[in-house]
Amino acid sequence: MRLKDCHNFRDFRRLAERRLPGPIFNYIDGAADDEGTLARNAASFADVDLIPNVLRGKQDIDLSVTVMGQKLDLPVYCSPTALQRLFHHEGERATAAAAAKFGTMFGVSSLGTVSLEEVRRRHSNPQVYQFYFHKDRGLNRAMMERAKEAGVEVMMLTVDSITGGNRERDKRTGFSIPFRLNARGLAQFVMKPAWGINYVRHEKFSLPQLDYHIDMGGGTASISEYFGEMLDPTMTWDDVAEMVELWGGQFCLKGVMAPEDAVRAADIGCNGVVISNHGGRQLDGSRSSFDQLDEIVQAAGDRLDVLLDSGVTRGSHVIKALSLGAKAVGLGRYYLFPLAAAGQPGVERALGLMRDELVRDMRLMGRDRIEQLTRDNLRFR
């Protein structure tokens, strides 16, 4: 199987599974507890049908949107995700370059493996910084100031990860950073030697956003220890309001699921919220993001930009979300599997397929601009 044989998300996932050691594949693929929310994220889109209009004569399709003051050529963006150079040695460099080629937004995580400054120097398309709130308030201020100096446009505070989810696939293999693999996990690495060769031939794994401020031992501190010991589970709305004021620019909360929380975010000056259950990786049993979209748009969509991620794998999913009032849609696993399978060419192929699906679906819907999509396009089963 080659990259050219990949035509959808399932194909990319299959190719990544062939190339990655089992513990790393399952880190991307897995979710919390019984993985019920992971399954519902994808299934929720099937409960809503599109109602196309015909004979509208649409040819030139404009997919551009403006989100939190950022002009994007596509209504999808690459959500910030952790540890990307573990999946492929190019990591965030590949993701940022592919997003730049398609004129859309990308994000760098606090647990990213390439520095904010490097990707900002290389690319001028809008950049998001996914931020975790630490017990050390001075550290929070220093990390925000660094992002501002780097030229990051949007601060994205993750609010659903005050503690790590129960990801049992990782426990079965002993996957962690640093690697503490059991015999089963080690055996799966031995079966995929190409990954190991690439890993040792390229630059040493590190977490530059954290290494700059914290002694992470060059990336050897356990990520679970980081979540358990350094992040602040007592974070409150007052803390976030202080961050919004300190940042002084575009600020959004990632991980909002309740309408009243979206209203509160607008009250303290946030410019956007991302409806997200972290791809099902945190609270299993949480409602799907798409199922919550309408409620949150109705509650606060006129006061801030509502974005959505978790479970999006098709252009039709994006069309449904935009029709319900989402301003843009974040992609996660959708680009991570192509990254793992083929680096930058993989991410570019995935984004190209998504763009083609969106253009085709917009024509079939009888629309040529995103703002023409409305709730009238949909019927709920």
PDB file of N, CA and C in Angstrom, residues 194-276:
ATOM      1  N   ALA A 194      11.900   0.081  10.674  1.00  0.00           N
ATOM      2  CA  ALA A 194      12.090   1.311   9.892  1.00  0.00           C
ATOM      3  C   ALA A 194      11.805   2.541  10.739  1.00  0.00           C
ATOM      4  N   TRP A 195      10.795   2.455  11.589  1.00  0.00           N
ATOM      5  CA  TRP A 195      10.490   3.592  12.466  1.00  0.00           C
ATOM      6  C   TRP A 195      11.681   3.863  13.380  1.00  0.00           C
ATOM      7  N   GLY A 196      12.241   2.824  13.977  1.00  0.00           N
ATOM      8  CA  GLY A 196      13.362   2.999  14.892  1.00  0.00           C
ATOM      9  C   GLY A 196      14.581   3.582  14.210  1.00  0.00           C
ATOM     10  N   ILE A 197      14.844   3.173  12.973  1.00  0.00           N
ATOM     11  CA  ILE A 197      15.982   3.704  12.226  1.00  0.00           C
ATOM     12  C   ILE A 197      15.803   5.204  11.997  1.00  0.00           C
ATOM     13  N   ASN A 198      14.602   5.597  11.599  1.00  0.00           N
ATOM     14  CA  ASN A 198      14.324   7.021  11.405  1.00  0.00           C
ATOM     15  C   ASN A 198      14.453   7.792  12.707  1.00  0.00           C
ATOM     16  N   TYR A 199      14.001   7.189  13.774  1.00  0.00           N
ATOM     17  CA  TYR A 199      14.010   7.868  15.076  1.00  0.00           C
ATOM     18  C   TYR A 199      15.439   8.191  15.518  1.00  0.00           C
ATOM     19  N   VAL A 200      16.367   7.247  15.340  1.00  0.00           N
ATOM     20  CA  VAL A 200      17.734   7.475  15.815  1.00  0.00           C
ATOM     21  C   VAL A 200      18.569   8.268  14.814  1.00  0.00           C
ATOM     22  N   ARG A 201      18.157   8.323  13.553  1.00  0.00           N
ATOM     23  CA  ARG A 201      18.932   9.044  12.542  1.00  0.00           C
ATOM     24  C   ARG A 201      18.671  10.543  12.565  1.00  0.00           C
ATOM     25  N   HIS A 202      17.594  10.959  13.157  1.00  0.00           N
ATOM     26  CA  HIS A 202      17.241  12.375  13.136  1.00  0.00           C
ATOM     27  C   HIS A 202      17.451  12.993  14.516  1.00  0.00           C
ATOM     28  N   GLU A 203      17.206  14.286  14.606  1.00  0.00           N
ATOM     29  CA  GLU A 203      17.514  15.023  15.828  1.00  0.00           C
ATOM     30  C   GLU A 203      16.839  14.407  17.050  1.00  0.00           C
ATOM     31  N   LYS A 204      17.454  14.600  18.182  1.00  0.00           N
ATOM     32  CA  LYS A 204      16.964  14.031  19.430  1.00  0.00           C
ATOM     33  C   LYS A 204      15.569  14.545  19.747  1.00  0.00           C
ATOM     34  N   PHE A 205      14.729  13.648  20.201  1.00  0.00           N
ATOM     35  CA  PHE A 205      13.368  14.014  20.584  1.00  0.00           C
ATOM     36  C   PHE A 205      13.402  15.012  21.733  1.00  0.00           C
ATOM     37  N   SER A 206      12.590  16.058  21.629  1.00  0.00           N
ATOM     38  CA  SER A 206      12.518  17.046  22.703  1.00  0.00           C
ATOM     39  C   SER A 206      11.164  17.726  22.673  1.00  0.00           C
ATOM     40  N   LEU A 207      10.896  18.490  23.720  1.00  0.00           N
ATOM     41  CA  LEU A 207       9.657  19.252  23.848  1.00  0.00           C
ATOM     42  C   LEU A 207      10.038  20.721  24.049  1.00  0.00           C
ATOM     43  N   PRO A 208      10.370  21.429  22.967  1.00  0.00           N
ATOM     44  CA  PRO A 208      10.995  22.748  23.104  1.00  0.00           C
ATOM     45  C   PRO A 208      10.145  23.794  23.806  1.00  0.00           C
ATOM     46  N   GLN A 209       8.810  23.704  23.698  1.00  0.00           N
ATOM     47  CA  GLN A 209       7.986  24.688  24.420  1.00  0.00           C
ATOM     48  C   GLN A 209       8.199  24.572  25.929  1.00  0.00           C
ATOM     49  N   LEU A 210       8.396  23.353  26.404  1.00  0.00           N
ATOM     50  CA  LEU A 210       8.588  23.131  27.841  1.00  0.00           C
ATOM     51  C   LEU A 210      10.057  23.177  28.235  1.00  0.00           C
ATOM     52  N   ASP A 211      10.928  22.617  27.397  1.00  0.00           N
ATOM     53  CA  ASP A 211      12.352  22.580  27.728  1.00  0.00           C
ATOM     54  C   ASP A 211      12.916  23.986  27.939  1.00  0.00           C
ATOM     55  N   TYR A 212      12.335  24.956  27.258  1.00  0.00           N
ATOM     56  CA  TYR A 212      12.791  26.346  27.365  1.00  0.00           C
ATOM     57  C   TYR A 212      12.555  26.898  28.773  1.00  0.00           C
ATOM     58  N   HIS A 213      11.520  26.373  29.440  1.00  0.00           N
ATOM     59  CA  HIS A 213      11.118  26.914  30.738  1.00  0.00           C
ATOM     60  C   HIS A 213      11.298  25.934  31.900  1.00  0.00           C
ATOM     61  N   ILE A 214      11.245  24.630  31.581  1.00  0.00           N
ATOM     62  CA  ILE A 214      11.219  23.594  32.610  1.00  0.00           C
ATOM     63  C   ILE A 214      12.300  22.576  32.309  1.00  0.00           C
ATOM     64  N   ASP A 215      12.905  22.028  33.319  1.00  0.00           N
ATOM     65  CA  ASP A 215      13.882  20.959  33.116  1.00  0.00           C
ATOM     66  C   ASP A 215      13.134  19.655  32.862  1.00  0.00           C
ATOM     67  N   MET A 216      12.853  19.410  31.577  1.00  0.00           N
ATOM     68  CA  MET A 216      12.160  18.181  31.193  1.00  0.00           C
ATOM     69  C   MET A 216      13.150  17.076  30.856  1.00  0.00           C
ATOM     70  N   GLY A 217      14.431  17.322  31.083  1.00  0.00           N
ATOM     71  CA  GLY A 217      15.433  16.306  30.798  1.00  0.00           C
ATOM     72  C   GLY A 217      15.494  15.944  29.335  1.00  0.00           C
ATOM     73  N   GLY A 218      15.339  16.972  28.460  1.00  0.00           N
ATOM     74  CA  GLY A 218      15.379  16.708  27.023  1.00  0.00           C
ATOM     75  C   GLY A 218      14.230  15.853  26.558  1.00  0.00           C
ATOM     76  N   GLY A 219      13.073  15.983  27.241  1.00  0.00           N
ATOM     77  CA  GLY A 219      11.914  15.212  26.843  1.00  0.00           C
ATOM     78  C   GLY A 219      11.790  13.903  27.581  1.00  0.00           C
ATOM     79  N   THR A 220      12.591  13.712  28.634  1.00  0.00           N
ATOM     80  CA  THR A 220      12.564  12.428  29.328  1.00  0.00           C
ATOM     81  C   THR A 220      11.617  12.412  30.514  1.00  0.00           C
ATOM     82  N   ALA A 221      11.107  13.559  30.915  1.00  0.00           N
ATOM     83  CA  ALA A 221      10.120  13.550  31.986  1.00  0.00           C
ATOM     84  C   ALA A 221       8.832  12.920  31.466  1.00  0.00           C
ATOM     85  N   SER A 222       8.183  12.138  32.285  1.00  0.00           N
ATOM     86  CA  SER A 222       6.970  11.444  31.875  1.00  0.00           C
ATOM     87  C   SER A 222       5.852  12.439  31.594  1.00  0.00           C
ATOM     88  N   ILE A 223       5.170  12.255  30.482  1.00  0.00           N
ATOM     89  CA  ILE A 223       4.038  13.122  30.158  1.00  0.00           C
ATOM     90  C   ILE A 223       2.939  12.961  31.200  1.00  0.00           C
ATOM     91  N   SER A 224       2.735  11.741  31.679  1.00  0.00           N
ATOM     92  CA  SER A 224       1.720  11.542  32.719  1.00  0.00           C
ATOM     93  C   SER A 224       2.089  12.298  33.991  1.00  0.00           C
ATOM     94  N   GLU A 225       3.387  12.352  34.317  1.00  0.00           N
ATOM     95  CA  GLU A 225       3.821  13.124  35.474  1.00  0.00           C
ATOM     96  C   GLU A 225       3.586  14.615  35.244  1.00  0.00           C
ATOM     97  N   TYR A 226       3.802  15.054  34.009  1.00  0.00           N
ATOM     98  CA  TYR A 226       3.558  16.455  33.673  1.00  0.00           C
ATOM     99  C   TYR A 226       2.101  16.822  33.932  1.00  0.00           C
ATOM    100  N   PHE A 227       1.176  15.984  33.444  1.00  0.00           N
ATOM    101  CA  PHE A 227      -0.242  16.257  33.662  1.00  0.00           C
ATOM    102  C   PHE A 227      -0.598  16.165  35.138  1.00  0.00           C
ATOM    103  N   GLY A 228      -0.024  15.189  35.828  1.00  0.00           N
ATOM    104  CA  GLY A 228      -0.401  14.963  37.211  1.00  0.00           C
ATOM    105  C   GLY A 228       0.196  15.943  38.199  1.00  0.00           C
ATOM    106  N   GLU A 229       1.398  16.454  37.896  1.00  0.00           N
ATOM    107  CA  GLU A 229       2.107  17.257  38.887  1.00  0.00           C
ATOM    108  C   GLU A 229       2.213  18.735  38.540  1.00  0.00           C
ATOM    109  N   MET A 230       2.228  19.079  37.249  1.00  0.00           N
ATOM    110  CA  MET A 230       2.494  20.467  36.874  1.00  0.00           C
ATOM    111  C   MET A 230       1.250  21.243  36.481  1.00  0.00           C
ATOM    112  N   LEU A 231       0.243  20.566  35.949  1.00  0.00           N
ATOM    113  CA  LEU A 231      -0.964  21.276  35.553  1.00  0.00           C
ATOM    114  C   LEU A 231      -1.864  21.509  36.762  1.00  0.00           C
ATOM    115  N   ASP A 232      -2.649  22.573  36.691  1.00  0.00           N
ATOM    116  CA  ASP A 232      -3.428  23.023  37.845  1.00  0.00           C
ATOM    117  C   ASP A 232      -4.894  22.618  37.701  1.00  0.00           C
ATOM    118  N   PRO A 233      -5.340  21.609  38.450  1.00  0.00           N
ATOM    119  CA  PRO A 233      -6.737  21.186  38.360  1.00  0.00           C
ATOM    120  C   PRO A 233      -7.704  22.166  39.015  1.00  0.00           C
ATOM    121  N   THR A 234      -7.175  23.169  39.717  1.00  0.00           N
ATOM    122  CA  THR A 234      -8.040  24.145  40.390  1.00  0.00           C
ATOM    123  C   THR A 234      -8.280  25.393  39.532  1.00  0.00           C
ATOM    124  N   MET A 235      -7.887  25.368  38.268  1.00  0.00           N
ATOM    125  CA  MET A 235      -8.088  26.508  37.375  1.00  0.00           C
ATOM    126  C   MET A 235      -9.550  26.946  37.383  1.00  0.00           C
ATOM    127  N   THR A 236      -9.768  28.271  37.463  1.00  0.00           N
ATOM    128  CA  THR A 236     -11.117  28.822  37.538  1.00  0.00           C
ATOM    129  C   THR A 236     -11.341  29.844  36.422  1.00  0.00           C
ATOM    130  N   TRP A 237     -12.573  30.316  36.325  1.00  0.00           N
ATOM    131  CA  TRP A 237     -12.903  31.352  35.356  1.00  0.00           C
ATOM    132  C   TRP A 237     -12.124  32.636  35.634  1.00  0.00           C
ATOM    133  N   ASP A 238     -11.857  32.931  36.890  1.00  0.00           N
ATOM    134  CA  ASP A 238     -11.069  34.119  37.214  1.00  0.00           C
ATOM    135  C   ASP A 238      -9.648  34.002  36.653  1.00  0.00           C
ATOM    136  N   ASP A 239      -9.077  32.797  36.723  1.00  0.00           N
ATOM    137  CA  ASP A 239      -7.743  32.575  36.160  1.00  0.00           C
ATOM    138  C   ASP A 239      -7.749  32.819  34.653  1.00  0.00           C
ATOM    139  N   VAL A 240      -8.792  32.322  33.989  1.00  0.00           N
ATOM    140  CA  VAL A 240      -8.867  32.472  32.536  1.00  0.00           C
ATOM    141  C   VAL A 240      -9.069  33.940  32.164  1.00  0.00           C
ATOM    142  N   ALA A 241      -9.912  34.639  32.905  1.00  0.00           N
ATOM    143  CA  ALA A 241     -10.126  36.057  32.629  1.00  0.00           C
ATOM    144  C   ALA A 241      -8.828  36.840  32.726  1.00  0.00           C
ATOM    145  N   GLU A 242      -7.993  36.482  33.687  1.00  0.00           N
ATOM    146  CA  GLU A 242      -6.699  37.142  33.826  1.00  0.00           C
ATOM    147  C   GLU A 242      -5.816  36.848  32.617  1.00  0.00           C
ATOM    148  N   MET A 243      -5.860  35.607  32.131  1.00  0.00           N
ATOM    149  CA  MET A 243      -5.069  35.251  30.950  1.00  0.00           C
ATOM    150  C   MET A 243      -5.550  36.003  29.711  1.00  0.00           C
ATOM    151  N   VAL A 244      -6.860  36.119  29.553  1.00  0.00           N
ATOM    152  CA  VAL A 244      -7.417  36.836  28.412  1.00  0.00           C
ATOM    153  C   VAL A 244      -6.915  38.274  28.398  1.00  0.00           C
ATOM    154  N   GLU A 245      -6.940  38.892  29.554  1.00  0.00           N
ATOM    155  CA  GLU A 245      -6.480  40.280  29.651  1.00  0.00           C
ATOM    156  C   GLU A 245      -4.980  40.370  29.382  1.00  0.00           C
ATOM    157  N   LEU A 246      -4.213  39.447  29.927  1.00  0.00           N
ATOM    158  CA  LEU A 246      -2.773  39.460  29.747  1.00  0.00           C
ATOM    159  C   LEU A 246      -2.393  39.245  28.289  1.00  0.00           C
ATOM    160  N   TRP A 247      -3.082  38.340  27.609  1.00  0.00           N
ATOM    161  CA  TRP A 247      -2.762  38.050  26.214  1.00  0.00           C
ATOM    162  C   TRP A 247      -3.082  39.252  25.330  1.00  0.00           C
ATOM    163  N   GLY A 248      -4.233  39.839  25.517  1.00  0.00           N
ATOM    164  CA  GLY A 248      -4.582  41.047  24.797  1.00  0.00           C
ATOM    165  C   GLY A 248      -4.832  40.867  23.318  1.00  0.00           C
ATOM    166  N   GLY A 249      -5.094  39.640  22.888  1.00  0.00           N
ATOM    167  CA  GLY A 249      -5.354  39.353  21.476  1.00  0.00           C
ATOM    168  C   GLY A 249      -6.417  38.287  21.347  1.00  0.00           C
ATOM    169  N   GLN A 250      -6.432  37.620  20.209  1.00  0.00           N
ATOM    170  CA  GLN A 250      -7.437  36.589  19.962  1.00  0.00           C
ATOM    171  C   GLN A 250      -7.229  35.422  20.928  1.00  0.00           C
ATOM    172  N   PHE A 251      -8.282  35.064  21.646  1.00  0.00           N
ATOM    173  CA  PHE A 251      -8.182  34.059  22.709  1.00  0.00           C
ATOM    174  C   PHE A 251      -9.399  33.153  22.623  1.00  0.00           C
ATOM    175  N   CYS A 252      -9.155  31.831  22.641  1.00  0.00           N
ATOM    176  CA  CYS A 252     -10.288  30.900  22.639  1.00  0.00           C
ATOM    177  C   CYS A 252     -10.057  29.775  23.631  1.00  0.00           C
ATOM    178  N   LEU A 253     -11.140  29.147  24.017  1.00  0.00           N
ATOM    179  CA  LEU A 253     -11.100  28.008  24.932  1.00  0.00           C
ATOM    180  C   LEU A 253     -11.383  26.738  24.151  1.00  0.00           C
ATOM    181  N   LYS A 254     -10.531  25.754  24.292  1.00  0.00           N
ATOM    182  CA  LYS A 254     -10.700  24.464  23.619  1.00  0.00           C
ATOM    183  C   LYS A 254     -11.150  23.417  24.626  1.00  0.00           C
ATOM    184  N   GLY A 255     -12.270  22.766  24.325  1.00  0.00           N
ATOM    185  CA  GLY A 255     -12.793  21.755  25.222  1.00  0.00           C
ATOM    186  C   GLY A 255     -14.101  22.151  25.867  1.00  0.00           C
ATOM    187  N   VAL A 256     -14.772  23.143  25.320  1.00  0.00           N
ATOM    188  CA  VAL A 256     -16.060  23.596  25.844  1.00  0.00           C
ATOM    189  C   VAL A 256     -17.158  22.678  25.309  1.00  0.00           C
ATOM    190  N   MET A 257     -18.026  22.191  26.196  1.00  0.00           N
ATOM    191  CA  MET A 257     -19.127  21.316  25.798  1.00  0.00           C
ATOM    192  C   MET A 257     -20.491  21.808  26.279  1.00  0.00           C
ATOM    193  N   ALA A 258     -20.537  22.657  27.284  1.00  0.00           N
ATOM    194  CA  ALA A 258     -21.804  23.124  27.850  1.00  0.00           C
ATOM    195  C   ALA A 258     -22.126  24.525  27.332  1.00  0.00           C
ATOM    196  N   PRO A 259     -23.365  24.781  26.939  1.00  0.00           N
ATOM    197  CA  PRO A 259     -23.733  26.119  26.453  1.00  0.00           C
ATOM    198  C   PRO A 259     -23.438  27.227  27.454  1.00  0.00           C
ATOM    199  N   GLU A 260     -23.682  26.970  28.738  1.00  0.00           N
ATOM    200  CA  GLU A 260     -23.435  28.013  29.736  1.00  0.00           C
ATOM    201  C   GLU A 260     -21.952  28.354  29.842  1.00  0.00           C
ATOM    202  N   ASP A 261     -21.075  27.389  29.538  1.00  0.00           N
ATOM    203  CA  ASP A 261     -19.640  27.678  29.544  1.00  0.00           C
ATOM    204  C   ASP A 261     -19.248  28.548  28.355  1.00  0.00           C
ATOM    205  N   ALA A 262     -19.903  28.339  27.225  1.00  0.00           N
ATOM    206  CA  ALA A 262     -19.639  29.205  26.070  1.00  0.00           C
ATOM    207  C   ALA A 262     -20.084  30.632  26.360  1.00  0.00           C
ATOM    208  N   VAL A 263     -21.226  30.782  27.015  1.00  0.00           N
ATOM    209  CA  VAL A 263     -21.694  32.116  27.400  1.00  0.00           C
ATOM    210  C   VAL A 263     -20.711  32.762  28.357  1.00  0.00           C
ATOM    211  N   ARG A 264     -20.225  31.993  29.319  1.00  0.00           N
ATOM    212  CA  ARG A 264     -19.260  32.538  30.289  1.00  0.00           C
ATOM    213  C   ARG A 264     -17.969  32.946  29.581  1.00  0.00           C
ATOM    214  N   ALA A 265     -17.554  32.166  28.594  1.00  0.00           N
ATOM    215  CA  ALA A 265     -16.352  32.518  27.840  1.00  0.00           C
ATOM    216  C   ALA A 265     -16.529  33.861  27.136  1.00  0.00           C
ATOM    217  N   ALA A 266     -17.700  34.081  26.546  1.00  0.00           N
ATOM    218  CA  ALA A 266     -17.974  35.370  25.910  1.00  0.00           C
ATOM    219  C   ALA A 266     -17.971  36.488  26.940  1.00  0.00           C
ATOM    220  N   ASP A 267     -18.511  36.217  28.117  1.00  0.00           N
ATOM    221  CA  ASP A 267     -18.586  37.237  29.167  1.00  0.00           C
ATOM    222  C   ASP A 267     -17.208  37.751  29.578  1.00  0.00           C
ATOM    223  N   ILE A 268     -16.196  36.876  29.580  1.00  0.00           N
ATOM    224  CA  ILE A 268     -14.859  37.293  30.040  1.00  0.00           C
ATOM    225  C   ILE A 268     -13.973  37.757  28.890  1.00  0.00           C
ATOM    226  N   GLY A 269     -14.537  37.836  27.684  1.00  0.00           N
ATOM    227  CA  GLY A 269     -13.787  38.423  26.580  1.00  0.00           C
ATOM    228  C   GLY A 269     -13.148  37.463  25.612  1.00  0.00           C
ATOM    229  N   CYS A 270     -13.470  36.179  25.665  1.00  0.00           N
ATOM    230  CA  CYS A 270     -12.923  35.235  24.689  1.00  0.00           C
ATOM    231  C   CYS A 270     -13.504  35.531  23.304  1.00  0.00           C
ATOM    232  N   ASN A 271     -12.708  35.294  22.298  1.00  0.00           N
ATOM    233  CA  ASN A 271     -13.140  35.510  20.917  1.00  0.00           C
ATOM    234  C   ASN A 271     -13.709  34.256  20.281  1.00  0.00           C
ATOM    235  N   GLY A 272     -13.450  33.105  20.892  1.00  0.00           N
ATOM    236  CA  GLY A 272     -13.935  31.868  20.322  1.00  0.00           C
ATOM    237  C   GLY A 272     -13.926  30.740  21.325  1.00  0.00           C
ATOM    238  N   VAL A 273     -14.658  29.678  20.984  1.00  0.00           N
ATOM    239  CA  VAL A 273     -14.612  28.426  21.741  1.00  0.00           C
ATOM    240  C   VAL A 273     -14.511  27.291  20.738  1.00  0.00           C
ATOM    241  N   VAL A 274     -13.813  26.246  21.128  1.00  0.00           N
ATOM    242  CA  VAL A 274     -13.753  25.025  20.328  1.00  0.00           C
ATOM    243  C   VAL A 274     -14.556  23.963  21.065  1.00  0.00           C
ATOM    244  N   ILE A 275     -15.664  23.552  20.460  1.00  0.00           N
ATOM    245  CA  ILE A 275     -16.437  22.442  21.016  1.00  0.00           C
ATOM    246  C   ILE A 275     -15.627  21.180  20.764  1.00  0.00           C
ATOM    247  N   SER A 276     -15.222  20.515  21.836  1.00  0.00           N
ATOM    248  CA  SER A 276     -14.300  19.390  21.684  1.00  0.00           C
ATOM    249  C   SER A 276     -14.374  18.489  22.903  1.00  0.00           C
TER     250      SER A 276
END
